[in-house]
PDB file of C-alpha atoms in Angstrom:
ATOM      1  CA  MET A 224     -32.698 -51.918 -35.315  1.00 42.00           C
ATOM      2  CA  SER A 225     -31.215 -50.904 -31.975  1.00 44.00           C
ATOM      3  CA  PHE A 226     -28.956 -52.856 -29.629  1.00 69.00           C
ATOM      4  CA  GLU A 227     -26.915 -51.932 -26.566  1.00 92.00           C
ATOM      5  CA  ILE A 228     -23.805 -50.835 -28.477  1.00 97.00           C
ATOM      6  CA  THR A 229     -23.056 -48.852 -31.624  1.00 97.00           C
ATOM      7  CA  ILE A 230     -19.772 -49.091 -33.506  1.00 98.00           C
ATOM      8  CA  ALA A 231     -19.339 -45.824 -35.405  1.00 98.00           C
ATOM      9  CA  ILE A 232     -16.807 -45.540 -38.210  1.00 98.00           C
ATOM     10  CA  PRO A 233     -15.964 -41.929 -39.161  1.00 98.00           C
ATOM     11  CA  VAL A 234     -14.538 -41.737 -42.677  1.00 98.00           C
ATOM     12  CA  TYR A 235     -13.087 -39.216 -45.083  1.00 97.00           C
ATOM     13  CA  ASN A 236     -11.583 -40.157 -48.468  1.00 97.00           C
ATOM     14  CA  ARG A 237      -9.127 -42.831 -47.223  1.00 95.00           C
ATOM     15  CA  TYR A 238     -10.582 -46.198 -48.223  1.00 96.00           C
ATOM     16  CA  ILE A 239      -7.642 -48.614 -48.199  1.00 94.00           C
ATOM     17  CA  SER A 240      -8.499 -50.451 -44.919  1.00 94.00           C
ATOM     18  CA  PHE A 241     -12.143 -49.439 -44.558  1.00 97.00           C
ATOM     19  CA  GLU A 242     -13.594 -52.801 -45.597  1.00 97.00           C
ATOM     20  CA  GLU A 243     -11.406 -54.604 -43.065  1.00 97.00           C
ATOM     21  CA  ALA A 244     -12.541 -52.190 -40.342  1.00 97.00           C
ATOM     22  CA  ILE A 245     -16.250 -52.568 -41.059  1.00 98.00           C
ATOM     23  CA  GLU A 246     -15.903 -56.352 -41.391  1.00 97.00           C
ATOM     24  CA  SER A 247     -14.468 -56.403 -37.867  1.00 97.00           C
ATOM     25  CA  ALA A 248     -17.631 -54.617 -36.713  1.00 97.00           C
ATOM     26  CA  LEU A 249     -19.876 -57.025 -38.615  1.00 97.00           C
ATOM     27  CA  ASN A 250     -17.974 -60.018 -37.202  1.00 97.00           C
ATOM     28  CA  GLN A 251     -18.730 -59.161 -33.575  1.00 96.00           C
ATOM     29  CA  GLU A 252     -20.114 -62.172 -31.719  1.00 94.00           C
ATOM     30  CA  THR A 253     -22.962 -60.075 -30.333  1.00 93.00           C
ATOM     31  CA  ALA A 254     -25.178 -57.984 -32.613  1.00 91.00           C
ATOM     32  CA  VAL A 255     -24.496 -54.246 -32.665  1.00 95.00           C
ATOM     33  CA  ASN A 256     -25.500 -51.149 -34.596  1.00 96.00           C
ATOM     34  CA  ILE A 257     -22.914 -50.005 -37.128  1.00 98.00           C
ATOM     35  CA  LEU A 258     -22.864 -46.386 -38.242  1.00 98.00           C
ATOM     36  CA  VAL A 259     -20.631 -45.029 -41.003  1.00 98.00           C
ATOM     37  CA  VAL A 260     -20.273 -41.228 -40.825  1.00 98.00           C
ATOM     38  CA  ASP A 261     -18.824 -39.775 -44.020  1.00 98.00           C
ATOM     39  CA  ASN A 262     -17.234 -36.338 -43.622  1.00 98.00           C
ATOM     40  CA  ASN A 263     -18.143 -35.298 -47.186  1.00 98.00           C
ATOM     41  CA  SER A 264     -15.611 -37.435 -49.047  1.00 98.00           C
ATOM     42  CA  ASP A 265     -14.617 -36.703 -52.637  1.00 97.00           C
ATOM     43  CA  HIS A 266     -15.963 -40.098 -53.764  1.00 97.00           C
ATOM     44  CA  ASP A 267     -18.920 -42.401 -53.098  1.00 97.00           C
ATOM     45  CA  LYS A 268     -17.046 -45.646 -52.323  1.00 98.00           C
ATOM     46  CA  PHE A 269     -18.237 -45.730 -48.703  1.00 98.00           C
ATOM     47  CA  SER A 270     -21.910 -45.327 -49.538  1.00 98.00           C
ATOM     48  CA  LYS A 271     -21.697 -47.911 -52.327  1.00 98.00           C
ATOM     49  CA  TYR A 272     -20.027 -50.448 -50.063  1.00 98.00           C
ATOM     50  CA  VAL A 273     -22.566 -49.961 -47.269  1.00 98.00           C
ATOM     51  CA  LYS A 274     -25.399 -50.318 -49.772  1.00 98.00           C
ATOM     52  CA  SER A 275     -23.837 -53.515 -51.145  1.00 98.00           C
ATOM     53  CA  LEU A 276     -23.921 -55.054 -47.661  1.00 97.00           C
ATOM     54  CA  ASN A 277     -27.731 -54.871 -47.645  1.00 97.00           C
ATOM     55  CA  ASN A 278     -27.627 -55.200 -43.873  1.00 96.00           C
ATOM     56  CA  GLU A 279     -30.207 -53.455 -41.707  1.00 94.00           C
ATOM     57  CA  ARG A 280     -27.703 -53.197 -38.867  1.00 94.00           C
ATOM     58  CA  VAL A 281     -25.461 -50.914 -40.945  1.00 97.00           C
ATOM     59  CA  SER A 282     -26.416 -47.311 -41.653  1.00 97.00           C
ATOM     60  CA  TYR A 283     -24.648 -44.533 -43.531  1.00 98.00           C
ATOM     61  CA  ILE A 284     -24.837 -40.766 -43.198  1.00 98.00           C
ATOM     62  CA  ARG A 285     -22.928 -38.095 -45.082  1.00 98.00           C
ATOM     63  CA  ASN A 286     -22.171 -34.610 -43.784  1.00 98.00           C
ATOM     64  CA  SER A 287     -23.171 -31.838 -46.157  1.00 98.00           C
ATOM     65  CA  VAL A 288     -19.782 -30.183 -45.568  1.00 98.00           C
ATOM     66  CA  ASN A 289     -16.453 -31.318 -44.166  1.00 98.00           C
ATOM     67  CA  LEU A 290     -16.655 -30.582 -40.437  1.00 98.00           C
ATOM     68  CA  GLY A 291     -13.106 -31.551 -39.600  1.00 97.00           C
ATOM     69  CA  MET A 292     -12.003 -34.811 -38.028  1.00 97.00           C
ATOM     70  CA  VAL A 293     -12.881 -34.055 -34.396  1.00 98.00           C
ATOM     71  CA  GLU A 294     -16.329 -32.662 -35.155  1.00 98.00           C
ATOM     72  CA  ASN A 295     -16.976 -35.753 -37.255  1.00 98.00           C
ATOM     73  CA  TRP A 296     -16.346 -37.812 -34.124  1.00 98.00           C
ATOM     74  CA  ASN A 297     -18.957 -35.648 -32.409  1.00 98.00           C
ATOM     75  CA  VAL A 298     -21.440 -36.411 -35.192  1.00 98.00           C
ATOM     76  CA  CYS A 299     -20.921 -40.088 -34.315  1.00 98.00           C
ATOM     77  CA  ILE A 300     -21.998 -39.263 -30.752  1.00 98.00           C
ATOM     78  CA  GLU A 301     -24.915 -37.092 -31.855  1.00 98.00           C
ATOM     79  CA  LYS A 302     -26.318 -39.743 -34.218  1.00 97.00           C
ATOM     80  CA  CYS A 303     -25.837 -42.690 -31.872  1.00 97.00           C
ATOM     81  CA  VAL A 304     -29.172 -44.280 -30.829  1.00 95.00           C
ATOM     82  CA  THR A 305     -27.781 -46.782 -28.316  1.00 96.00           C
ATOM     83  CA  PRO A 306     -26.654 -46.217 -24.709  1.00 97.00           C
ATOM     84  CA  TRP A 307     -23.056 -47.154 -25.525  1.00 98.00           C
ATOM     85  CA  LEU A 308     -20.739 -46.139 -28.358  1.00 98.00           C
ATOM     86  CA  THR A 309     -17.269 -47.020 -29.575  1.00 98.00           C
ATOM     87  CA  ILE A 310     -15.581 -45.137 -32.403  1.00 98.00           C
ATOM     88  CA  LEU A 311     -13.523 -47.211 -34.814  1.00 98.00           C
ATOM     89  CA  HIS A 312     -11.242 -45.423 -37.264  1.00 97.00           C
ATOM     90  CA  ASP A 313     -11.403 -46.689 -40.831  1.00 96.00           C
ATOM     91  CA  ASP A 314      -7.920 -48.236 -40.647  1.00 94.00           C
ATOM     92  CA  ASP A 315      -8.291 -49.909 -37.228  1.00 96.00           C
ATOM     93  CA  TRP A 316      -9.817 -53.200 -36.096  1.00 97.00           C
ATOM     94  CA  LEU A 317     -11.822 -54.778 -33.286  1.00 98.00           C
ATOM     95  CA  HIS A 318     -11.504 -58.370 -32.083  1.00 97.00           C
ATOM     96  CA  PRO A 319     -14.722 -60.400 -32.632  1.00 97.00           C
ATOM     97  CA  LYS A 320     -15.203 -60.686 -28.862  1.00 96.00           C
ATOM     98  CA  PHE A 321     -14.884 -56.948 -28.150  1.00 97.00           C
ATOM     99  CA  THR A 322     -18.596 -56.189 -27.761  1.00 96.00           C
ATOM    100  CA  GLU A 323     -19.418 -59.511 -26.074  1.00 96.00           C
ATOM    101  CA  ILE A 324     -16.795 -58.961 -23.377  1.00 96.00           C
ATOM    102  CA  SER A 325     -17.718 -55.268 -23.087  1.00 96.00           C
ATOM    103  CA  GLU A 326     -21.356 -56.164 -22.425  1.00 95.00           C
ATOM    104  CA  LYS A 327     -20.256 -58.583 -19.697  1.00 95.00           C
ATOM    105  CA  LEU A 328     -18.238 -55.798 -18.075  1.00 96.00           C
ATOM    106  CA  ILE A 329     -21.172 -53.377 -18.290  1.00 96.00           C
ATOM    107  CA  GLY A 330     -23.255 -55.939 -16.408  1.00 95.00           C
ATOM    108  CA  LEU A 331     -20.565 -56.636 -13.818  1.00 96.00           C
ATOM    109  CA  TYR A 332     -19.782 -52.944 -13.166  1.00 97.00           C
ATOM    110  CA  PRO A 333     -23.018 -50.958 -13.552  1.00 96.00           C
ATOM    111  CA  LYS A 334     -21.410 -47.750 -12.223  1.00 97.00           C
ATOM    112  CA  ALA A 335     -18.800 -47.754 -14.984  1.00 98.00           C
ATOM    113  CA  LYS A 336     -19.230 -45.156 -17.723  1.00 98.00           C
ATOM    114  CA  CYS A 337     -16.244 -46.211 -19.814  1.00 98.00           C
ATOM    115  CA  ILE A 338     -14.967 -49.682 -20.731  1.00 98.00           C
ATOM    116  CA  THR A 339     -11.681 -50.387 -22.473  1.00 98.00           C
ATOM    117  CA  ALA A 340      -9.128 -53.108 -23.183  1.00 97.00           C
ATOM    118  CA  ILE A 341      -5.548 -53.546 -24.339  1.00 97.00           C
ATOM    119  CA  CYS A 342      -4.922 -52.193 -27.837  1.00 96.00           C
ATOM    120  CA  ARG A 343      -2.163 -53.643 -30.000  1.00 95.00           C
ATOM    121  CA  VAL A 344      -0.211 -51.275 -32.250  1.00 90.00           C
ATOM    122  CA  GLY A 345       1.481 -52.109 -35.543  1.00 87.00           C
ATOM    123  CA  GLN A 346       1.386 -52.095 -39.292  1.00 86.00           C
ATOM    124  CA  ASN A 347      -0.321 -55.459 -39.756  1.00 89.00           C
ATOM    125  CA  ILE A 348      -2.622 -57.559 -37.589  1.00 92.00           C
ATOM    126  CA  ASN A 349      -0.935 -60.628 -36.126  1.00 90.00           C
ATOM    127  CA  SER A 350      -3.387 -63.198 -34.760  1.00 87.00           C
ATOM    128  CA  LEU A 351      -0.742 -64.374 -32.279  1.00 87.00           C
ATOM    129  CA  ASP A 352      -1.054 -61.003 -30.509  1.00 92.00           C
ATOM    130  CA  PHE A 353      -4.722 -61.614 -29.682  1.00 94.00           C
ATOM    131  CA  ASP A 354      -4.912 -64.562 -27.316  1.00 90.00           C
ATOM    132  CA  VAL A 355      -8.247 -64.148 -25.519  1.00 91.00           C
ATOM    133  CA  SER A 356      -8.438 -67.713 -24.215  1.00 87.00           C
ATOM    134  CA  LYS A 357      -6.781 -66.923 -20.879  1.00 87.00           C
ATOM    135  CA  ASP A 358      -8.380 -65.324 -17.833  1.00 91.00           C
ATOM    136  CA  SER A 359      -7.580 -61.613 -17.672  1.00 96.00           C
ATOM    137  CA  ASN A 360      -7.440 -59.169 -14.782  1.00 97.00           C
ATOM    138  CA  ILE A 361      -9.935 -56.313 -14.655  1.00 98.00           C
ATOM    139  CA  ILE A 362      -8.816 -52.989 -13.208  1.00 98.00           C
ATOM    140  CA  SER A 363     -10.545 -49.763 -12.245  1.00 98.00           C
ATOM    141  CA  LEU A 364      -8.549 -46.684 -13.240  1.00 98.00           C
ATOM    142  CA  GLY A 365      -7.833 -43.930 -10.735  1.00 96.00           C
ATOM    143  CA  LYS A 366      -8.416 -40.283 -11.566  1.00 95.00           C
ATOM    144  CA  ASN A 367      -4.679 -39.628 -12.105  1.00 95.00           C
ATOM    145  CA  SER A 368      -3.975 -42.783 -14.108  1.00 96.00           C
ATOM    146  CA  LEU A 369      -3.835 -41.002 -17.474  1.00 96.00           C
ATOM    147  CA  LEU A 370      -0.937 -38.860 -16.311  1.00 95.00           C
ATOM    148  CA  TYR A 371       1.187 -41.980 -16.819  1.00 95.00           C
ATOM    149  CA  ASP A 372      -0.484 -43.794 -19.675  1.00 93.00           C
ATOM    150  CA  ASN A 373      -3.034 -43.337 -22.424  1.00 90.00           C
ATOM    151  CA  LEU A 374      -6.390 -45.038 -22.068  1.00 94.00           C
ATOM    152  CA  SER A 375      -5.922 -46.477 -25.557  1.00 93.00           C
ATOM    153  CA  PRO A 376      -4.396 -45.333 -28.855  1.00 89.00           C
ATOM    154  CA  PHE A 377      -8.142 -44.926 -29.605  1.00 92.00           C
ATOM    155  CA  PRO A 378      -9.885 -48.094 -30.822  1.00 95.00           C
ATOM    156  CA  GLY A 379     -11.369 -50.279 -28.125  1.00 96.00           C
ATOM    157  CA  VAL A 380     -12.758 -47.474 -25.946  1.00 98.00           C
ATOM    158  CA  LEU A 381     -16.468 -47.916 -25.232  1.00 98.00           C
ATOM    159  CA  PHE A 382     -18.237 -45.041 -23.508  1.00 98.00           C
ATOM    160  CA  ASN A 383     -21.671 -44.147 -22.183  1.00 98.00           C
ATOM    161  CA  VAL A 384     -23.239 -41.748 -24.664  1.00 98.00           C
ATOM    162  CA  SER A 385     -25.252 -39.673 -22.196  1.00 98.00           C
ATOM    163  CA  ILE A 386     -22.188 -39.010 -20.034  1.00 98.00           C
ATOM    164  CA  VAL A 387     -20.089 -37.947 -23.009  1.00 98.00           C
ATOM    165  CA  LYS A 388     -22.847 -35.616 -24.191  1.00 98.00           C
ATOM    166  CA  GLU A 389     -22.817 -34.002 -20.732  1.00 98.00           C
ATOM    167  CA  LEU A 390     -19.065 -33.461 -21.196  1.00 98.00           C
ATOM    168  CA  LYS A 391     -19.753 -31.782 -24.597  1.00 97.00           C
ATOM    169  CA  GLY A 392     -18.018 -34.552 -26.551  1.00 98.00           C
ATOM    170  CA  PHE A 393     -14.590 -34.136 -28.119  1.00 98.00           C
ATOM    171  CA  ASP A 394     -13.128 -30.628 -27.964  1.00 98.00           C
ATOM    172  CA  PRO A 395     -11.708 -29.548 -31.374  1.00 97.00           C
ATOM    173  CA  ALA A 396      -9.543 -26.971 -29.571  1.00 96.00           C
ATOM    174  CA  MET A 397      -7.590 -29.882 -28.058  1.00 95.00           C
ATOM    175  CA  TYR A 398      -6.655 -31.319 -31.468  1.00 94.00           C
ATOM    176  CA  PRO A 399      -4.661 -33.443 -32.118  1.00 91.00           C
ATOM    177  CA  SER A 400      -5.147 -34.850 -28.586  1.00 93.00           C
ATOM    178  CA  SER A 401      -8.909 -34.363 -28.338  1.00 96.00           C
ATOM    179  CA  ASP A 402      -9.316 -38.045 -27.514  1.00 96.00           C
ATOM    180  CA  LEU A 403      -6.934 -37.912 -24.531  1.00 95.00           C
ATOM    181  CA  ASP A 404      -8.707 -34.770 -23.317  1.00 96.00           C
ATOM    182  CA  LEU A 405     -12.080 -36.553 -23.273  1.00 97.00           C
ATOM    183  CA  TRP A 406     -10.705 -39.749 -21.721  1.00 97.00           C
ATOM    184  CA  MET A 407      -9.082 -37.615 -18.993  1.00 96.00           C
ATOM    185  CA  LYS A 408     -12.401 -35.910 -18.235  1.00 96.00           C
ATOM    186  CA  ILE A 409     -14.236 -39.239 -18.026  1.00 98.00           C
ATOM    187  CA  VAL A 410     -11.637 -40.985 -15.862  1.00 97.00           C
ATOM    188  CA  ARG A 411     -11.480 -38.125 -13.370  1.00 95.00           C
ATOM    189  CA  ILE A 412     -15.215 -38.171 -12.570  1.00 96.00           C
ATOM    190  CA  HIS A 413     -16.570 -41.581 -13.613  1.00 98.00           C
ATOM    191  CA  GLN A 414     -15.565 -45.168 -13.018  1.00 98.00           C
ATOM    192  CA  THR A 415     -13.536 -46.500 -15.926  1.00 98.00           C
ATOM    193  CA  ILE A 416     -12.953 -50.239 -16.251  1.00 98.00           C
ATOM    194  CA  LYS A 417     -10.126 -51.808 -18.244  1.00 98.00           C
ATOM    195  CA  ILE A 418      -9.717 -55.489 -18.987  1.00 98.00           C
ATOM    196  CA  LEU A 419      -6.114 -56.533 -19.538  1.00 97.00           C
ATOM    197  CA  MET A 420      -6.980 -58.474 -22.673  1.00 97.00           C
ATOM    198  CA  PRO A 421      -6.035 -57.500 -26.266  1.00 97.00           C
ATOM    199  CA  LEU A 422      -9.277 -56.645 -28.064  1.00 97.00           C
ATOM    200  CA  SER A 423      -8.392 -53.928 -30.574  1.00 98.00           C
ATOM    201  CA  PHE A 424      -5.743 -52.954 -33.103  1.00 97.00           C
ATOM    202  CA  TYR A 425      -4.355 -49.519 -33.970  1.00 94.00           C
ATOM    203  CA  ARG A 426      -2.720 -49.440 -37.371  1.00 90.00           C
ATOM    204  CA  ILE A 427       0.375 -47.346 -38.015  1.00 84.00           C
ATOM    205  CA  SER A 428       0.894 -46.496 -41.668  1.00 75.00           C
ATOM    206  CA  ASP A 429       2.206 -43.722 -43.865  1.00 68.00           C
ATOM    207  CA  ALA A 430      -1.413 -42.823 -44.680  1.00 63.00           C
ATOM    208  CA  GLN A 431      -2.166 -42.181 -41.018  1.00 61.00           C
ATOM    209  CA  THR A 432      -2.862 -38.681 -39.725  1.00 60.00           C
ATOM    210  CA  THR A 433      -0.946 -39.359 -36.499  1.00 60.00           C
ATOM    211  CA  ASN A 434       2.382 -39.653 -38.289  1.00 57.00           C
ATOM    212  CA  ASN A 435       2.110 -36.090 -39.554  1.00 61.00           C
ATOM    213  CA  VAL A 436       1.296 -34.593 -36.163  1.00 72.00           C
ATOM    214  CA  ILE A 437       3.161 -36.748 -33.633  1.00 75.00           C
ATOM    215  CA  ASN A 438       5.112 -33.752 -32.280  1.00 76.00           C
ATOM    216  CA  GLU A 439       1.874 -31.800 -31.873  1.00 81.00           C
ATOM    217  CA  ILE A 440       0.199 -34.779 -30.162  1.00 84.00           C
ATOM    218  CA  ILE A 441       2.962 -34.989 -27.573  1.00 83.00           C
ATOM    219  CA  MET A 442       2.948 -31.240 -26.923  1.00 83.00           C
ATOM    220  CA  GLN A 443      -0.833 -31.052 -26.621  1.00 89.00           C
ATOM    221  CA  SER A 444      -0.853 -34.116 -24.377  1.00 90.00           C
ATOM    222  CA  GLU A 445       1.606 -32.345 -22.078  1.00 87.00           C
ATOM    223  CA  ILE A 446      -0.671 -29.276 -21.976  1.00 89.00           C
ATOM    224  CA  ILE A 447      -3.676 -31.439 -21.089  1.00 92.00           C
ATOM    225  CA  ARG A 448      -1.787 -33.370 -18.409  1.00 91.00           C
ATOM    226  CA  ALA A 449      -0.243 -30.220 -16.942  1.00 88.00           C
ATOM    227  CA  LYS A 450      -3.649 -29.157 -15.637  1.00 87.00           C
ATOM    228  CA  PHE A 451      -3.449 -32.023 -13.130  1.00 87.00           C
ATOM    229  CA  TYR A 452       0.185 -32.005 -11.982  1.00 84.00           C
ATOM    230  CA  ASN A 453      -0.712 -29.871  -8.970  1.00 77.00           C
ATOM    231  CA  GLY A 454       2.890 -28.779  -8.512  1.00 70.00           C
ATOM    232  CA  PHE A 455       4.108 -32.274  -7.686  1.00 79.00           C
ATOM    233  CA  PHE A 456       7.554 -32.409  -9.341  1.00 87.00           C
ATOM    234  CA  LEU A 457       7.940 -36.213  -9.342  1.00 89.00           C
ATOM    235  CA  ARG A 458       4.481 -36.644 -10.867  1.00 88.00           C
ATOM    236  CA  LYS A 459       5.430 -34.251 -13.640  1.00 88.00           C
ATOM    237  CA  LEU A 460       8.793 -35.948 -14.219  1.00 90.00           C
ATOM    238  CA  VAL A 461       7.265 -39.427 -14.542  1.00 93.00           C
ATOM    239  CA  SER A 462       4.445 -38.151 -16.742  1.00 92.00           C
ATOM    240  CA  HIS A 463       6.984 -36.502 -19.064  1.00 89.00           C
ATOM    241  CA  TYR A 464       8.912 -39.755 -19.146  1.00 92.00           C
ATOM    242  CA  ASN A 465       5.778 -41.597 -20.230  1.00 93.00           C
ATOM    243  CA  LEU A 466       5.271 -39.113 -23.087  1.00 89.00           C
ATOM    244  CA  TYR A 467       8.904 -39.609 -24.045  1.00 87.00           C
ATOM    245  CA  LYS A 468       8.377 -43.391 -24.131  1.00 87.00           C
ATOM    246  CA  ILE A 469       5.299 -42.981 -26.351  1.00 84.00           C
ATOM    247  CA  PHE A 470       7.213 -40.715 -28.708  1.00 80.00           C
ATOM    248  CA  SER A 471      10.217 -43.047 -28.782  1.00 78.00           C
ATOM    249  CA  SER A 472       8.014 -46.028 -29.606  1.00 76.00           C
ATOM    250  CA  TYR A 473       7.691 -44.643 -33.119  1.00 68.00           C
ATOM    251  CA  ARG A 474      11.320 -45.648 -33.665  1.00 60.00           C
ATOM    252  CA  LYS A 475       9.874 -49.072 -34.498  1.00 60.00           C
ATOM    253  CA  PHE A 476       8.597 -47.430 -37.667  1.00 57.00           C
ATOM    254  CA  PRO A 477      11.468 -45.111 -38.717  1.00 50.00           C
ATOM    255  CA  ALA A 478      10.105 -44.574 -42.217  1.00 47.00           C
ATOM    256  CA  LEU A 479       6.939 -43.114 -40.768  1.00 47.00           C
ATOM    257  CA  CYS A 480       8.241 -40.682 -38.187  1.00 48.00           C
ATOM    258  CA  ASP A 481      11.326 -38.479 -38.135  1.00 50.00           C
ATOM    259  CA  LEU A 482      12.695 -38.658 -34.616  1.00 46.00           C
ATOM    260  CA  LYS A 483      15.664 -36.406 -35.234  1.00 47.00           C
ATOM    261  CA  THR A 484      13.621 -33.465 -34.001  1.00 46.00           C
ATOM    262  CA  ASN A 485      12.643 -34.958 -30.662  1.00 47.00           C
ATOM    263  CA  ASN A 486      13.506 -31.797 -28.729  1.00 46.00           C
ATOM    264  CA  ILE A 487       9.873 -31.041 -27.964  1.00 56.00           C
ATOM    265  CA  ASP A 488      11.005 -29.785 -24.594  1.00 62.00           C
ATOM    266  CA  ARG A 489      14.084 -29.941 -22.415  1.00 70.00           C
ATOM    267  CA  SER A 490      12.914 -33.024 -20.567  1.00 74.00           C
ATOM    268  CA  PHE A 491      13.097 -35.102 -23.752  1.00 78.00           C
ATOM    269  CA  ASN A 492      16.742 -34.144 -24.200  1.00 78.00           C
ATOM    270  CA  PHE A 493      17.282 -34.968 -20.546  1.00 82.00           C
ATOM    271  CA  PHE A 494      15.769 -38.455 -21.005  1.00 85.00           C
ATOM    272  CA  ASN A 495      17.920 -38.998 -24.101  1.00 78.00           C
ATOM    273  CA  ARG A 496      20.993 -38.405 -21.956  1.00 81.00           C
ATOM    274  CA  MET A 497      19.604 -40.584 -19.165  1.00 81.00           C
ATOM    275  CA  LYS A 498      19.278 -43.533 -21.553  1.00 78.00           C
ATOM    276  CA  LYS A 499      23.072 -43.651 -21.805  1.00 79.00           C
ATOM    277  CA  VAL A 500      23.188 -44.630 -18.141  1.00 84.00           C
ATOM    278  CA  LYS A 501      21.271 -47.899 -17.965  1.00 84.00           C
ATOM    279  CA  LEU A 502      20.836 -47.785 -14.202  1.00 88.00           C
ATOM    280  CA  LEU A 503      19.141 -44.378 -14.402  1.00 88.00           C
ATOM    281  CA  GLU A 504      16.876 -45.543 -17.204  1.00 88.00           C
ATOM    282  CA  PHE A 505      15.994 -48.618 -15.167  1.00 93.00           C
ATOM    283  CA  GLY A 506      15.106 -46.357 -12.235  1.00 93.00           C
ATOM    284  CA  LEU A 507      12.802 -44.231 -14.393  1.00 93.00           C
ATOM    285  CA  ASP A 508      11.083 -47.345 -15.721  1.00 94.00           C
ATOM    286  CA  LEU A 509      10.533 -48.545 -12.149  1.00 96.00           C
ATOM    287  CA  MET A 510       9.058 -45.184 -11.147  1.00 96.00           C
ATOM    288  CA  LEU A 511       6.725 -45.218 -14.156  1.00 96.00           C
ATOM    289  CA  LYS A 512       5.577 -48.731 -13.271  1.00 96.00           C
ATOM    290  CA  PHE A 513       5.057 -47.668  -9.643  1.00 96.00           C
ATOM    291  CA  PHE A 514       2.969 -44.593 -10.551  1.00 96.00           C
ATOM    292  CA  ARG A 515       0.832 -46.652 -12.899  1.00 96.00           C
ATOM    293  CA  ARG A 516       0.308 -49.319 -10.251  1.00 96.00           C
ATOM    294  CA  ILE A 517      -0.827 -46.969  -7.486  1.00 96.00           C
ATOM    295  CA  ASN A 518      -3.355 -45.359  -9.814  1.00 96.00           C
ATOM    296  CA  TYR A 519      -5.474 -48.393 -10.496  1.00 97.00           C
ATOM    297  CA  SER A 520      -7.089 -51.107  -8.427  1.00 97.00           C
ATOM    298  CA  LYS A 521      -7.706 -54.713  -9.414  1.00 97.00           C
ATOM    299  CA  VAL A 522     -11.443 -55.368  -9.186  1.00 97.00           C
ATOM    300  CA  GLY A 523     -11.882 -58.806 -10.715  1.00 96.00           C
ATOM    301  CA  LYS A 524     -10.985 -61.387 -13.313  1.00 95.00           C
ATOM    302  CA  LEU A 525     -12.712 -62.560 -16.466  1.00 92.00           C
TER     303      LEU A 525
END
């Protein structure tokens, strides 16, 4: 059975939140394909659970060998039979209206090749963080917008499959920032629409891969962004400040990330010193807000 959208869930061994993730896919208010791609786990819990669902919308495939996390994402793309795909990690969650609202945006903006929304981050889902009853602005992202922000921590990004195949999918060489690398490529050449409505959840936990490689993520993100600085010092400064803010946000979860080694580069030490002077920090925050604002345009309301 084929619809407009596929929700693919790449899995490997970790099962703790998988049922919650797949239930969020099943609970979408519009029917979608659901594809579970098992990267050769050491157990058969995923296949047994999918079989127990007895739902023709849900399919399961298992790689014959472990391909690595990024290549498993590419298997999701390769096996997708619908025009649009979103990848949902096994510990993340989608709001029931995610696909319904995404389909509306696809209809409203036919030139768009990527659709996304606000993603909440935390350890547990709080229903109060997901008020979708209010009208929300819709913005079109400029080609430099991801120098100052991430498209999403990952869940809640819906992309056109044919376009992503043309871009050769996720590049394993860019790990652990292969997602940012692909989003950057899409945004720079194709219209990307974002609705300022919370429709997905990114879970931070001690079982999460990100916590083990946060330093590497920041460094690789800087390498990816550096290709587009074009020698503009202020652009580079504000982009570094954004990375610093992302890194510092993990202080909310001190047990999960050791921030005592946040000397990834000299700019981070510089920003640490700047924080002691509130006026300077306020100025940097204003500049970051300004650079974000000039790199998107409001195109509508939903």
